[in-house]
mmCIF file with all atom_site columns, C-alpha atoms in Angstrom:
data_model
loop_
_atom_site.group_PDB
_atom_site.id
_atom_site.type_symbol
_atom_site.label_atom_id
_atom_site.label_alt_id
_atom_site.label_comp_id
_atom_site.label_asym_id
_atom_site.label_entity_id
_atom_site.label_seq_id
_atom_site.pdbx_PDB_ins_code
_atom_site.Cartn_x
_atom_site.Cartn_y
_atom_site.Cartn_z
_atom_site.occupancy
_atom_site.B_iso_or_equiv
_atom_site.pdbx_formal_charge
_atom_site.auth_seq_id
_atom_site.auth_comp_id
_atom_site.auth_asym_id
_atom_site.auth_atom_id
_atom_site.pdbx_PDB_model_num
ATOM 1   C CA . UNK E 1 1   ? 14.477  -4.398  23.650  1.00 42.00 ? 1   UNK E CA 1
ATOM 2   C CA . UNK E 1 2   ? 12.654  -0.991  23.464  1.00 40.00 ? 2   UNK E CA 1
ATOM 3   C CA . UNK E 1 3   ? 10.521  -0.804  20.525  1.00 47.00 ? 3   UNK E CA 1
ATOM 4   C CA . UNK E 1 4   ? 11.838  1.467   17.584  1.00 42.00 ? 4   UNK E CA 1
ATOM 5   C CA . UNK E 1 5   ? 8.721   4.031   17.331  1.00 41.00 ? 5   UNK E CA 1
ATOM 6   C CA . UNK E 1 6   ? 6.892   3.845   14.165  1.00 46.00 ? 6   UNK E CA 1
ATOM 7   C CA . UNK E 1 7   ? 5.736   7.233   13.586  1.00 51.00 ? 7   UNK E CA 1
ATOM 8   C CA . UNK E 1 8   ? 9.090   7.630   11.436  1.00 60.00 ? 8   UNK E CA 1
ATOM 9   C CA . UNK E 1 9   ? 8.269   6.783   7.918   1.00 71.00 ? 9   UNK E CA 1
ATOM 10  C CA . UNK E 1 10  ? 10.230  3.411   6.905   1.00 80.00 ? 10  UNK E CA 1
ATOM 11  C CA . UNK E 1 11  ? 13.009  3.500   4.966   1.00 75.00 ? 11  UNK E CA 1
ATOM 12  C CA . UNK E 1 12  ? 13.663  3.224   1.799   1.00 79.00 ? 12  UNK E CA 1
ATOM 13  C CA . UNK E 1 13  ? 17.337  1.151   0.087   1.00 73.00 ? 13  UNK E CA 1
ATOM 14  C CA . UNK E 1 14  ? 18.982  3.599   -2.003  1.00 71.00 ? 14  UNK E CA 1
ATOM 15  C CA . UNK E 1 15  ? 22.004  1.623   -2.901  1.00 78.00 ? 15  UNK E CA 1
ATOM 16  C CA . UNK E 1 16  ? 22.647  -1.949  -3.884  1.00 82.00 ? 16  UNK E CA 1
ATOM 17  C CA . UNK E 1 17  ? 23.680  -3.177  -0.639  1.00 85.00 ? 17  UNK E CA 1
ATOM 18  C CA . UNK E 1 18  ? 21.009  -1.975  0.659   1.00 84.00 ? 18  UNK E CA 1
ATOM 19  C CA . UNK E 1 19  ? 18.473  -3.081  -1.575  1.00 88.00 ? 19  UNK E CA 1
ATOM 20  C CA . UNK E 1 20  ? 20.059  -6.732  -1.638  1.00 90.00 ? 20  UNK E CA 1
ATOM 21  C CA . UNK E 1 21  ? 19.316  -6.340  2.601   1.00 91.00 ? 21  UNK E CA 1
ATOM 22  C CA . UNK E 1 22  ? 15.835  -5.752  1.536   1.00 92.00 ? 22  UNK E CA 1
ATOM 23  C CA . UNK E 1 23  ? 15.195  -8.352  -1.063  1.00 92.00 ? 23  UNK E CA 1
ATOM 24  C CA . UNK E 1 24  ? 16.687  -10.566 1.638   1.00 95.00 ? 24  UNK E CA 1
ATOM 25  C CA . UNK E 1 25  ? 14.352  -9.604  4.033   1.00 96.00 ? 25  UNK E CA 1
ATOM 26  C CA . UNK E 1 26  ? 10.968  -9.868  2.075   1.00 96.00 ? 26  UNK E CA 1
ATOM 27  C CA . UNK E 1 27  ? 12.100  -13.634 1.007   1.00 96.00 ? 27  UNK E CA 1
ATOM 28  C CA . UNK E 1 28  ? 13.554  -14.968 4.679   1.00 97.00 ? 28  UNK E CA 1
ATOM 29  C CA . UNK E 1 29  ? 9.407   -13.390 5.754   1.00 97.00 ? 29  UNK E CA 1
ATOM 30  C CA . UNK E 1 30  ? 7.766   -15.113 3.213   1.00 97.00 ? 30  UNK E CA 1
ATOM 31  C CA . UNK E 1 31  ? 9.652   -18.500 3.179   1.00 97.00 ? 31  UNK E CA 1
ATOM 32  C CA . UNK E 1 32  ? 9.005   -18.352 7.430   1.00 97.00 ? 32  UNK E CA 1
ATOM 33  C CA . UNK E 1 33  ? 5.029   -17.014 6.939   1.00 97.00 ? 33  UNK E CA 1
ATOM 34  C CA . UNK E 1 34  ? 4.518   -19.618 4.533   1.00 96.00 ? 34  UNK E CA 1
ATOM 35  C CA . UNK E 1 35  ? 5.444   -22.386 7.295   1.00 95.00 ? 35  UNK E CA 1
ATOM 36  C CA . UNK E 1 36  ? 3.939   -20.766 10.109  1.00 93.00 ? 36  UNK E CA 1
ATOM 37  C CA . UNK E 1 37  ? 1.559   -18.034 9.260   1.00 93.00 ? 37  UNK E CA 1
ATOM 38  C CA . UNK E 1 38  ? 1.444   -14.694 10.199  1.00 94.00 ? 38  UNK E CA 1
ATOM 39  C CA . UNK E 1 39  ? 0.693   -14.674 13.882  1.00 93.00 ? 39  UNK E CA 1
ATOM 40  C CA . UNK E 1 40  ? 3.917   -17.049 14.419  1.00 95.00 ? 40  UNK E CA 1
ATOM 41  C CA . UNK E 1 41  ? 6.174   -15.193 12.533  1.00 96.00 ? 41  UNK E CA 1
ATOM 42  C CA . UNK E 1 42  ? 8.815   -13.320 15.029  1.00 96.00 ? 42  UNK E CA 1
ATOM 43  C CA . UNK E 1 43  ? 10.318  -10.482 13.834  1.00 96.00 ? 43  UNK E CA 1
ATOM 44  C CA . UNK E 1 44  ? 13.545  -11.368 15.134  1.00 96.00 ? 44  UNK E CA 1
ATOM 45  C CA . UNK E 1 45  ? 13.240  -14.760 13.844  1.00 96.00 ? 45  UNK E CA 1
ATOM 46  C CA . UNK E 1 46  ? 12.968  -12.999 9.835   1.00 97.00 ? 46  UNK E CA 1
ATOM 47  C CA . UNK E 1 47  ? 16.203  -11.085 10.862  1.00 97.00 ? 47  UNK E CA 1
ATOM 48  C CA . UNK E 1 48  ? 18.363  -13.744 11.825  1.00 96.00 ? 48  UNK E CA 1
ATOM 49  C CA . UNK E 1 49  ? 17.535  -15.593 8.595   1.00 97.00 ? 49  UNK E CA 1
ATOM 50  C CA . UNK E 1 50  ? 17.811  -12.901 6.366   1.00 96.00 ? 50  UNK E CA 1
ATOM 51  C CA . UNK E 1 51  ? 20.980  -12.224 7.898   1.00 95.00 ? 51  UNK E CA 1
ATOM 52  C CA . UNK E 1 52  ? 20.225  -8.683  8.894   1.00 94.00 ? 52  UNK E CA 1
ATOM 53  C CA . UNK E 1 53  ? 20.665  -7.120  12.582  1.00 94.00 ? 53  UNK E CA 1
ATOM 54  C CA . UNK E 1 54  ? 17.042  -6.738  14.101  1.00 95.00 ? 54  UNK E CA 1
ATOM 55  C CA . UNK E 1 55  ? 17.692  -2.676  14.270  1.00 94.00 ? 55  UNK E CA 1
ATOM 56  C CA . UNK E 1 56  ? 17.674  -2.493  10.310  1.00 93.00 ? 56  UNK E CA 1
ATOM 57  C CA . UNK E 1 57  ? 15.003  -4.924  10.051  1.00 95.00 ? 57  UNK E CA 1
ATOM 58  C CA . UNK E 1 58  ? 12.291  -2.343  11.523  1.00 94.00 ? 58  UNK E CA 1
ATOM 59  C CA . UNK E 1 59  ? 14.391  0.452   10.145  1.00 92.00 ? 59  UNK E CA 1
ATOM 60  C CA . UNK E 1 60  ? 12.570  -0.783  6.922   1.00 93.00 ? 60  UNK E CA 1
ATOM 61  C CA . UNK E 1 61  ? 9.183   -2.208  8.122   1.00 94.00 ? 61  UNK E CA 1
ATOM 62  C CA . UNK E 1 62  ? 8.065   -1.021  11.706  1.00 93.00 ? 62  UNK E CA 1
ATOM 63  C CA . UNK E 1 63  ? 5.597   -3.615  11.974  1.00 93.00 ? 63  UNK E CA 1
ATOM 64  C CA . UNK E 1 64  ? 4.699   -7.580  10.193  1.00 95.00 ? 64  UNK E CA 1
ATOM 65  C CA . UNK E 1 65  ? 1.973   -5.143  8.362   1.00 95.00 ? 65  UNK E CA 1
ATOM 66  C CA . UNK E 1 66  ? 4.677   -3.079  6.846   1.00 94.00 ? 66  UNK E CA 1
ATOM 67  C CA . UNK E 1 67  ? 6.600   -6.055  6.353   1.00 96.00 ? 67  UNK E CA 1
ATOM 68  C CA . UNK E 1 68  ? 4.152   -8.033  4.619   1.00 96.00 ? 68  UNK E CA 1
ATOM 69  C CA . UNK E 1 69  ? 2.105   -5.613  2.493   1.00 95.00 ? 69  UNK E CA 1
ATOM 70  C CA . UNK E 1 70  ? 5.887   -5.395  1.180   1.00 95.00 ? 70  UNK E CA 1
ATOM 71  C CA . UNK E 1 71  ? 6.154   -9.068  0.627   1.00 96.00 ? 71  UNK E CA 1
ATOM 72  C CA . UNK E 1 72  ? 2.709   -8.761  -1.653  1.00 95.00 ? 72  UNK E CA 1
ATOM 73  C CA . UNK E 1 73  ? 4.464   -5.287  -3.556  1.00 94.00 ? 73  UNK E CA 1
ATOM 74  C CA . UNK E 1 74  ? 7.035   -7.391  -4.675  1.00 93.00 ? 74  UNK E CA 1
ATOM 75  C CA . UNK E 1 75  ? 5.453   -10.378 -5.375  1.00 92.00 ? 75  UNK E CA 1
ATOM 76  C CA . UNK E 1 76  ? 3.008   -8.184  -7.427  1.00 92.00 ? 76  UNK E CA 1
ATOM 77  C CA . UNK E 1 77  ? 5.769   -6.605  -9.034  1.00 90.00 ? 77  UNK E CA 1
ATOM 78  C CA . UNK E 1 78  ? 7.459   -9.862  -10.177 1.00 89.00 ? 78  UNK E CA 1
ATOM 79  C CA . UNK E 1 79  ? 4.001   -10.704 -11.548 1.00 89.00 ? 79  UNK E CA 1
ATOM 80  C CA . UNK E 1 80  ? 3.931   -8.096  -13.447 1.00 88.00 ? 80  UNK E CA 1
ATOM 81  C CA . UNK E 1 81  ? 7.098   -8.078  -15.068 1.00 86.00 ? 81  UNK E CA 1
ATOM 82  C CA . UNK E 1 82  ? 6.404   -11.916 -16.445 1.00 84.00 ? 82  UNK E CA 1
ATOM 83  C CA . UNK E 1 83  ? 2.580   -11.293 -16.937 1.00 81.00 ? 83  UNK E CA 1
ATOM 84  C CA . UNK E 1 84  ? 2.994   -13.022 -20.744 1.00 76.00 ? 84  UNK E CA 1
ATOM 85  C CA . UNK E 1 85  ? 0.719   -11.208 -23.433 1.00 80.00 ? 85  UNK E CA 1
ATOM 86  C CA . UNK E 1 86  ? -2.780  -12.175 -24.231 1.00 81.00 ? 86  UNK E CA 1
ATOM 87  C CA . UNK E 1 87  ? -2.883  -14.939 -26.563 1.00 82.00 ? 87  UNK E CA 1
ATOM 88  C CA . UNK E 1 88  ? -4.179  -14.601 -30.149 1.00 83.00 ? 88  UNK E CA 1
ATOM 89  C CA . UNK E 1 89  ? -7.940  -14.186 -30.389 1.00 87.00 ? 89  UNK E CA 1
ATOM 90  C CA . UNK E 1 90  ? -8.608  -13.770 -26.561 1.00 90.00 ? 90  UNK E CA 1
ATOM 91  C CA . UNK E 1 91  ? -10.954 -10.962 -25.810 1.00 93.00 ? 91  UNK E CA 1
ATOM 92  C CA . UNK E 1 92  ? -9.983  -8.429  -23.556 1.00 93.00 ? 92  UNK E CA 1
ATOM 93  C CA . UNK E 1 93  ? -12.261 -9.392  -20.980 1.00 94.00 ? 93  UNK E CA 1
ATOM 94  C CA . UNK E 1 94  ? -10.905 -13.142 -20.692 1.00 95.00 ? 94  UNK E CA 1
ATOM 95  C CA . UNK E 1 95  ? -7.338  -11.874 -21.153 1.00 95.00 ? 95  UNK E CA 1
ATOM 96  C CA . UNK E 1 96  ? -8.201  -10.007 -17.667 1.00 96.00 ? 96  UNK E CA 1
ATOM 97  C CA . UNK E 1 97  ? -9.861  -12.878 -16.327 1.00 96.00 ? 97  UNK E CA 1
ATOM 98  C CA . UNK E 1 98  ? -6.892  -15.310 -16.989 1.00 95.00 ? 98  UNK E CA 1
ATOM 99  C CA . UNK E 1 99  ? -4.208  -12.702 -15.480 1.00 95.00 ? 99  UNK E CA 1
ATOM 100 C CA . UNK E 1 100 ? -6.340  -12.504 -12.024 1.00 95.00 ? 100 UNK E CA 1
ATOM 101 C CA . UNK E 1 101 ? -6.909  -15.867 -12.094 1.00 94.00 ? 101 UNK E CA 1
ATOM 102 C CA . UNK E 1 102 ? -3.142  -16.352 -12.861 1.00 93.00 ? 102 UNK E CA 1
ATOM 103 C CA . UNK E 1 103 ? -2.446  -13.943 -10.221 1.00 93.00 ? 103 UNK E CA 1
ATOM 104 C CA . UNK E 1 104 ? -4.854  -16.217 -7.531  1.00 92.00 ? 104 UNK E CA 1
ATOM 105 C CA . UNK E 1 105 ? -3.263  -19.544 -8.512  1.00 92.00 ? 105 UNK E CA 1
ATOM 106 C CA . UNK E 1 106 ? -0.042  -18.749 -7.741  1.00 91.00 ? 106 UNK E CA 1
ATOM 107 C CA . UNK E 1 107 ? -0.713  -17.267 -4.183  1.00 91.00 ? 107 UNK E CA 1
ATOM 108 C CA . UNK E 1 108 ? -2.899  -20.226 -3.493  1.00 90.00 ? 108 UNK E CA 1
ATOM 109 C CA . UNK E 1 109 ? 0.489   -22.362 -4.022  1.00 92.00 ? 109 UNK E CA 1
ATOM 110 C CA . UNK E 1 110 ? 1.255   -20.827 -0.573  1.00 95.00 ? 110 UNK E CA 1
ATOM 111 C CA . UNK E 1 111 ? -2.300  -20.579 1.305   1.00 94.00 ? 111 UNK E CA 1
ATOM 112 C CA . UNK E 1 112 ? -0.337  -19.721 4.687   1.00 96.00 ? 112 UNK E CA 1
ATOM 113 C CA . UNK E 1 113 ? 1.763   -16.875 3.335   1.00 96.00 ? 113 UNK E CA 1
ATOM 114 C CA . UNK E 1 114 ? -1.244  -15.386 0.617   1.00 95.00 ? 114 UNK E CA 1
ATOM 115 C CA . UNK E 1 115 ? -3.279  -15.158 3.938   1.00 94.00 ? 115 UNK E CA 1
ATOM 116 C CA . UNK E 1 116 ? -0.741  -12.949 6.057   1.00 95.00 ? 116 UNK E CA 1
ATOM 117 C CA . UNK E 1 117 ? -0.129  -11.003 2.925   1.00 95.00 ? 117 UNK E CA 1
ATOM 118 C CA . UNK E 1 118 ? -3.664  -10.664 2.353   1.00 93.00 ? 118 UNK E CA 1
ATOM 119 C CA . UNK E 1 119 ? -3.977  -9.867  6.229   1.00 92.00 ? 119 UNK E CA 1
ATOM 120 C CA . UNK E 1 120 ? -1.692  -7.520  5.991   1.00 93.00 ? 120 UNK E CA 1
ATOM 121 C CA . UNK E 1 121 ? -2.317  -5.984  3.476   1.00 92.00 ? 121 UNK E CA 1
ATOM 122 C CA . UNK E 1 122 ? -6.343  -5.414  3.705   1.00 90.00 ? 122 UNK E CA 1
ATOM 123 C CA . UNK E 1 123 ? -5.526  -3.230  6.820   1.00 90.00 ? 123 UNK E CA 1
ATOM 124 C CA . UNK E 1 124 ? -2.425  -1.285  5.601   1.00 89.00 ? 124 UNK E CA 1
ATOM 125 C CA . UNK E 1 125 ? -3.452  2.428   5.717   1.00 87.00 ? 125 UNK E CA 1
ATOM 126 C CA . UNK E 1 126 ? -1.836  3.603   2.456   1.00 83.00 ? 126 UNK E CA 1
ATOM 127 C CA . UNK E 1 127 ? -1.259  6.936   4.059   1.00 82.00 ? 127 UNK E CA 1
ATOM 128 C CA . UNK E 1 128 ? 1.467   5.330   6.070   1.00 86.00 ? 128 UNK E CA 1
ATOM 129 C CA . UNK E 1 129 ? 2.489   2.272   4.082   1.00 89.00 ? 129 UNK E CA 1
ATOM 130 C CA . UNK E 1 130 ? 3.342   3.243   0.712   1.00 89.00 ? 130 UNK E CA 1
ATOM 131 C CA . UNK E 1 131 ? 3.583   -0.612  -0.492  1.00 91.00 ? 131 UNK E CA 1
ATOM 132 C CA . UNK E 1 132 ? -0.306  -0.758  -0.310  1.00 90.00 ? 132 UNK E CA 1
ATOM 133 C CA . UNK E 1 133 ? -0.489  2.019   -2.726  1.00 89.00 ? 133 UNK E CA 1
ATOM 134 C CA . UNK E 1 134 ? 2.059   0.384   -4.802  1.00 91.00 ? 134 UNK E CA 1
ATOM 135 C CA . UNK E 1 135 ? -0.292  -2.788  -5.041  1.00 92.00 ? 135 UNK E CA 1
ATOM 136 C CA . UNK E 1 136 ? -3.036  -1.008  -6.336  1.00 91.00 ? 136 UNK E CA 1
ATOM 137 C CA . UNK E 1 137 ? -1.256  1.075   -9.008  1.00 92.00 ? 137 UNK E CA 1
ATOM 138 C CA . UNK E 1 138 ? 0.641   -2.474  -9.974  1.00 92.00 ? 138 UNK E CA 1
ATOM 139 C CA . UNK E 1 139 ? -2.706  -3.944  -10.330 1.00 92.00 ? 139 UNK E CA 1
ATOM 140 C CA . UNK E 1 140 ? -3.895  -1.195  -12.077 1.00 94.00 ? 140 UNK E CA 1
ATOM 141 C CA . UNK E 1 141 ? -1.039  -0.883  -14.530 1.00 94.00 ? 141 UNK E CA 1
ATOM 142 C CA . UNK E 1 142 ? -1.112  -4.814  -15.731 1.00 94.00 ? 142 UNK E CA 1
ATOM 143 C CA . UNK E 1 143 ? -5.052  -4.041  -16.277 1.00 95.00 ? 143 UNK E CA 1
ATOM 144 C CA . UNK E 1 144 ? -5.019  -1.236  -18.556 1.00 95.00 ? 144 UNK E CA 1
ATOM 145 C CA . UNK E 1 145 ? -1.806  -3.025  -20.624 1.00 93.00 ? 145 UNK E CA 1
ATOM 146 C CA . UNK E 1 146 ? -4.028  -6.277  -20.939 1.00 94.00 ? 146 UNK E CA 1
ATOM 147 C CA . UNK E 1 147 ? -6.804  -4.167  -22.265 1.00 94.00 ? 147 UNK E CA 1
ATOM 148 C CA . UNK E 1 148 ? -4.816  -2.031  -24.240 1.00 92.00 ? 148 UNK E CA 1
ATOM 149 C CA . UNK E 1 149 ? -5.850  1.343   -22.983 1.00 95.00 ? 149 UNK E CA 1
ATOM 150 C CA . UNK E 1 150 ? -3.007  4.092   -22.499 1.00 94.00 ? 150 UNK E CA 1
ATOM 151 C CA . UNK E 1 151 ? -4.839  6.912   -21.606 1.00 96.00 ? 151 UNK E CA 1
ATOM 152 C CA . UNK E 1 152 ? -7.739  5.418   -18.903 1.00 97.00 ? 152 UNK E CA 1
ATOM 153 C CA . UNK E 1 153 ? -10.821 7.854   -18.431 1.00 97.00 ? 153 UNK E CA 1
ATOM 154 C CA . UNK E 1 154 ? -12.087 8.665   -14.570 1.00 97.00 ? 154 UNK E CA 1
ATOM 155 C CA . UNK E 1 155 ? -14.441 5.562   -15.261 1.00 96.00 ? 155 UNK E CA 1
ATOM 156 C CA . UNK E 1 156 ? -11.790 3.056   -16.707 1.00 97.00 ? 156 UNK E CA 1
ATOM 157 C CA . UNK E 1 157 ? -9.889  3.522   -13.378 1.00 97.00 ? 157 UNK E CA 1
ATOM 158 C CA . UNK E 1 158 ? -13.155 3.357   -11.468 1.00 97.00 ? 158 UNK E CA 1
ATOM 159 C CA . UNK E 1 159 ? -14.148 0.131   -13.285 1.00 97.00 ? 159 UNK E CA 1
ATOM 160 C CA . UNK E 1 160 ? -10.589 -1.416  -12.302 1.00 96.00 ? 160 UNK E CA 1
ATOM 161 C CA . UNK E 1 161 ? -10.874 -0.721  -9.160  1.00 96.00 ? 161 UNK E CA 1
ATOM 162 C CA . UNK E 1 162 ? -13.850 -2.129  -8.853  1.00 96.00 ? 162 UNK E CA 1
ATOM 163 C CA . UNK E 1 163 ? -12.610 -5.277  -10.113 1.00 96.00 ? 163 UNK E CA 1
ATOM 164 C CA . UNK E 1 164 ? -9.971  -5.427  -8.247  1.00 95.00 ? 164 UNK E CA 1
ATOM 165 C CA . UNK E 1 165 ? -12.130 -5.009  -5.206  1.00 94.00 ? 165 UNK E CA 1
ATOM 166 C CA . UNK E 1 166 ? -13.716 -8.190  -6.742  1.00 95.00 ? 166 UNK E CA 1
ATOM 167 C CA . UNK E 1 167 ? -10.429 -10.156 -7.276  1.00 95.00 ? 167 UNK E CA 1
ATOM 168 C CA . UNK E 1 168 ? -9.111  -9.685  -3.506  1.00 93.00 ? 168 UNK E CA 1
ATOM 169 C CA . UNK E 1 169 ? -12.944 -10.567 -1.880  1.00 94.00 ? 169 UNK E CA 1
ATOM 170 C CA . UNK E 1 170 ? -12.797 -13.602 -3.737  1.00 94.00 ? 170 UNK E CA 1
ATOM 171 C CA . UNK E 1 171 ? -9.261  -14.643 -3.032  1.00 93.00 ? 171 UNK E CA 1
ATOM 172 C CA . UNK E 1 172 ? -10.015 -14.057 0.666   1.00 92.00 ? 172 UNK E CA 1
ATOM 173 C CA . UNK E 1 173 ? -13.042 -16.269 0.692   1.00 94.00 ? 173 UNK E CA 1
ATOM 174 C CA . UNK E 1 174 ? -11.115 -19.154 -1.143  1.00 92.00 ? 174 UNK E CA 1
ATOM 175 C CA . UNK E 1 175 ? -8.686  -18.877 1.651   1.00 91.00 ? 175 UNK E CA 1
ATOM 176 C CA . UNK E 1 176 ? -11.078 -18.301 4.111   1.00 90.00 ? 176 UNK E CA 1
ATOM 177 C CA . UNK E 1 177 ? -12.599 -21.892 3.127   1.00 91.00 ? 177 UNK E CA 1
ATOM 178 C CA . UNK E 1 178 ? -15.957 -19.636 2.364   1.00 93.00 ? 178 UNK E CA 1
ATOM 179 C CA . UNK E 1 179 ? -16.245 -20.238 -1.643  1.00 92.00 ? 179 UNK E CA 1
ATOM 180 C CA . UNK E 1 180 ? -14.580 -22.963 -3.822  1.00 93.00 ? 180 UNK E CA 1
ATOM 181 C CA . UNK E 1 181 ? -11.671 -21.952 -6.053  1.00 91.00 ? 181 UNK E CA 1
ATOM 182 C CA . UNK E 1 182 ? -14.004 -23.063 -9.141  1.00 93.00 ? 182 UNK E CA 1
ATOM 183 C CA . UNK E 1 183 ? -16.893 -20.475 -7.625  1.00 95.00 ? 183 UNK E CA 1
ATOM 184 C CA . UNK E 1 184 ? -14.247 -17.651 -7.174  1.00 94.00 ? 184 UNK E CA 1
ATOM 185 C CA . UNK E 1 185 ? -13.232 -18.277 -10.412 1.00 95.00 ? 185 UNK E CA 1
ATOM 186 C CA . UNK E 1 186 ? -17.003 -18.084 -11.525 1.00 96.00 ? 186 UNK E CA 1
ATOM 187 C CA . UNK E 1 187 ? -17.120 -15.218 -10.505 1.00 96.00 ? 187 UNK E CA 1
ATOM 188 C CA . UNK E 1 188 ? -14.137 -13.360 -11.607 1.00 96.00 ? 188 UNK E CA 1
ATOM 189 C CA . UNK E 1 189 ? -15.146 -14.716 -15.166 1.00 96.00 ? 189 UNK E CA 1
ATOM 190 C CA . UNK E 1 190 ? -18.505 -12.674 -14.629 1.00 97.00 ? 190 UNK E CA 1
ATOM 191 C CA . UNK E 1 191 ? -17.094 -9.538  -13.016 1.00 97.00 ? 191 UNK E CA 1
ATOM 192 C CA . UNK E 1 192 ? -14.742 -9.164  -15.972 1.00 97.00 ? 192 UNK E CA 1
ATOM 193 C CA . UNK E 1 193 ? -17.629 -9.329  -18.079 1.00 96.00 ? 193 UNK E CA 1
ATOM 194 C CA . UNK E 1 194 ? -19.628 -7.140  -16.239 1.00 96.00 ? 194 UNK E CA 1
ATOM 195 C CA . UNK E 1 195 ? -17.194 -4.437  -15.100 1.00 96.00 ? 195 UNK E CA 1
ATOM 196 C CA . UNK E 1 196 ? -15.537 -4.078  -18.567 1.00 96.00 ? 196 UNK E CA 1
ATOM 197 C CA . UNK E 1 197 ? -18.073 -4.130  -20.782 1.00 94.00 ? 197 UNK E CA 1
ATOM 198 C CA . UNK E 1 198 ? -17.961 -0.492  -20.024 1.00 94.00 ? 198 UNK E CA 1
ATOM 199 C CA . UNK E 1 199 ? -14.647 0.628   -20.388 1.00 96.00 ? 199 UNK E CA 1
ATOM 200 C CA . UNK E 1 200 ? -13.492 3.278   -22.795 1.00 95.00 ? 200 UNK E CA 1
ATOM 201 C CA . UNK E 1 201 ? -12.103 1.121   -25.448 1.00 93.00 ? 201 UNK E CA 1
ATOM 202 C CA . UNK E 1 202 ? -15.087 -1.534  -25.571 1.00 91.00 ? 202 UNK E CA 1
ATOM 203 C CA . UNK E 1 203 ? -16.433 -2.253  -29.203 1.00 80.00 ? 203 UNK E CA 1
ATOM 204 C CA . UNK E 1 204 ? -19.863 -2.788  -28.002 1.00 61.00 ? 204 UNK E CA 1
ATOM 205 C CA . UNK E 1 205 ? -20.518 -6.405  -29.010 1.00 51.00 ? 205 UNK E CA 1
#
């Protein structure tokens, strides 16, 4: 089967059959990545169980790296819409720390489909994959909400991005078998104290 060229941009559902095909999609990848990891998943194989012809499968993602930088938008995206609110008393800096760390524990349920995510997503140019830009500005928008800041300065965005930067090197290492999930979480706990101790809304004690 020639291969359908992936200079055309993806495309996007715009109806609800449509977006049902996609949701369907994005789960049948991630239920087969998390048994087999990324370099076994077939393309053809995620079709057949989302119950989609192969021809609208790369219609939407041209490539696993489209389709699994997607898989991570939506989990994100799901994340964000249950993220709970920060419990009495927590300062803004743990409240962070216990989203991302949150956020880590439940990819690490699936260490086989967080990697081809992470994979994927690591090496999505965001110039051509919209999804990757969509993680970030997820990430970003949970951030600011759990430190309550609705209008971020330049260096509140810088500092979350930085910490973000933080939260994915240390997930890969934990899956990576490189650094402990106690260590990573070390070290989240001291980037968040860090990084935000400079952020616009900071009381300064």
């Amino acid at each position: 089967m020639p291969r359908i060229a992936e200079a055309r941009p993806p495309a996007e559902p715009s109806s609800p059959d449509q977006r049902a095909r996609h949701v369907r999609i994005l789960r049948a990848a991630a239920h087969i990545a998390a048994e087999k990891g990324l370099e076994r998943v077939q393309m053809h194989e995620v079709a057949k169980a989302a119950g989609v012809a192969i021809g609208t499968l790369y219609r939407y993602f041209p490539s696993k790296t489209h389709l699994f930088t997607a898989v991570l938008a939506e989990q994100i995206d799901r994340f964000n819409e249950n993220t709970p609110r920060p419990k009495p008393g927590t300062s803004p800096e743990d409240a962070v720390y216990e989203v991302l760390i949150s956020a880590s524990r439940q990819l690490l349920r699936r260490p086989a489909l967080a990697i081809a995510m992470m994979q994927s997503s690591s090496s999505a140019n965001a110039a051509t994959i919209t999804d990757a830009g969509k993680i970030d500005g997820a990430f970003r928008e949970i951030i600011l909400r759990t430190l309550g800041i609705d209008s971020p300065t330049i260096q509140d965005i810088t500092l979350i991005r930085l910490l973000v930067q933080c939260w994915y090197g240390g997930l890969q290492a934990s899956l990576n078998g490189r650094l402990s999930m106690p260590d990573a979480e070390a070290d989240m706990r001291l980037a968040c104290k860090l990084l935000l101790a400079s952020r616009s809304n900071a009381t300064g004690e």
